[in-house]
Amino acid sequence: MARFGGLGLRWEMMARGIGAGLCVLGLAAGSGGAVSRGEQVAPPTQDEPIRTLHVYANLMQIPVLVLSLYHTQLAPIPGGRFSVSIDSGPPFRPTHVRPEGDDPISLSILLDARGPEDDLLPKMQDAIAGLAPLFLQPQDRISIYALDCSLAQSLNGGSVGPAELKRAVDLALRVWADRRKSWHSPRCQQALQLRDALSLVVEKTYSIPGRHVVLAVTDGSDKGSKHSWDDVRILAQAAGVAIFGLAYDSISTGVVPNRNFEDNFNSACELSGGTVLTTTGRGEAQALKKFLGMVRGRYIVEFPRPVESAPGRHDFRITIAKSAAFIRPAGISVPAADPAVLEDPMTVRPDASEEPAEGMGGVPTKPQ
């Protein structure tokens, strides 16, 4: 679980029904995940006292995945139709809503070479390389991992083109590919299972600037990780990392996820702000482009941080009026208001009318 300023900080998203996305908002002392808002003052003249510019991190930005019931893109939705509720409190309008567009992303791709997805892997070199430069752009940071006998990493937050991406995939899969060619290669002892590997990838992705996304090419099967799927979910929500999956399916349409992957894997993806896509093994390139289209098509929902909110977990729900959409917010880590700053007479208190009202559904935690 990510920690900021010594206090545990996490999001949990528990989607309930259609047309709404629900999270648990965590607040803690420290920094990260919020947008600064300041009061601009004119420079003093010779006879005027020096004035202080007060800047507070009090606006939160949440990436929100919004799709149709068939997991396809919808027509643009006006920001005025979005509503936010914290701890089952009264709904309020976000300060601002916009498409994510070309915001820089930190994307980690985990290639699982332990199961049926290994039928996809020989084709992933060209499919991943084909994402640059149109779908992956110079401002994006890419990491490549392969899970076989151990977890191999060949690219760590690089800004690269097609040739470099292709070489990175080849390098990550080299041991697996060499063993696959040899009939006499012994079966390797699995040093790391999927959930533990995914937890490591989430932690590393969080440390790289950009909107954090992980794509796991896997069916979600796990044979004995120390971490549970619940651990992976909580970590991803705390770190603000949306997990997407790409699973192999010989009869997939690529539209409605089937059940040929672990339900718990699907839940971890959706509850972190992502989803699972499928491919037959003949449409990897198209599936990857569809995945990035979902990421670029997310909405950035911005609203003020509740000033009086206690550090800990708080329910957070996003709804869209007149919509039966599939809504999945990503997690975020934000700082709670510093009591010392609030008590300082020089502090400019926010307008109470602009503060979100919380309900009684939060789960505050004690400092650790």
PDB file of N, CA and C in Angstrom, residues 40 110 162-163 198 209 289 296 319 321:
ATOM      1  N   GLN A  40      -3.358  35.018  -6.538  1.00  0.00           N
ATOM      2  CA  GLN A  40      -2.343  35.839  -7.180  1.00  0.00           C
ATOM      3  C   GLN A  40      -2.385  37.254  -6.618  1.00  0.00           C
ATOM      4  N   LEU A 110       2.904  -6.003 -19.120  1.00  0.00           N
ATOM      5  CA  LEU A 110       3.363  -7.259 -18.528  1.00  0.00           C
ATOM      6  C   LEU A 110       2.914  -8.412 -19.416  1.00  0.00           C
ATOM      7  N   PRO A 162       9.250   2.782 -32.592  1.00  0.00           N
ATOM      8  CA  PRO A 162       8.901   1.403 -32.948  1.00  0.00           C
ATOM      9  C   PRO A 162      10.066   0.429 -32.836  1.00  0.00           C
ATOM     10  N   ALA A 163      11.243   0.794 -33.324  1.00  0.00           N
ATOM     11  CA  ALA A 163      12.378  -0.126 -33.311  1.00  0.00           C
ATOM     12  C   ALA A 163      12.793  -0.460 -31.881  1.00  0.00           C
ATOM     13  N   LEU A 198       2.558  -8.708 -10.581  1.00  0.00           N
ATOM     14  CA  LEU A 198       1.730  -7.551 -10.904  1.00  0.00           C
ATOM     15  C   LEU A 198       1.863  -6.481  -9.830  1.00  0.00           C
ATOM     16  N   PRO A 209       6.556   9.407 -13.770  1.00  0.00           N
ATOM     17  CA  PRO A 209       5.566  10.475 -14.002  1.00  0.00           C
ATOM     18  C   PRO A 209       4.587  10.125 -15.112  1.00  0.00           C
ATOM     19  N   LYS A 289      -4.574  -1.215 -29.871  1.00  0.00           N
ATOM     20  CA  LYS A 289      -5.034   0.125 -30.242  1.00  0.00           C
ATOM     21  C   LYS A 289      -6.363   0.452 -29.573  1.00  0.00           C
ATOM     22  N   ARG A 296      -7.017   6.876 -23.696  1.00  0.00           N
ATOM     23  CA  ARG A 296      -7.056   8.272 -24.162  1.00  0.00           C
ATOM     24  C   ARG A 296      -8.469   8.840 -24.086  1.00  0.00           C
ATOM     25  N   THR A 319     -21.470   9.475 -11.033  1.00  0.00           N
ATOM     26  CA  THR A 319     -22.627   9.098 -11.839  1.00  0.00           C
ATOM     27  C   THR A 319     -22.734  10.044 -13.025  1.00  0.00           C
ATOM     28  N   ALA A 321     -25.754  11.565 -15.519  1.00  0.00           N
ATOM     29  CA  ALA A 321     -27.199  11.686 -15.695  1.00  0.00           C
ATOM     30  C   ALA A 321     -27.632  11.137 -17.048  1.00  0.00           C
TER      31      ALA A 321
END
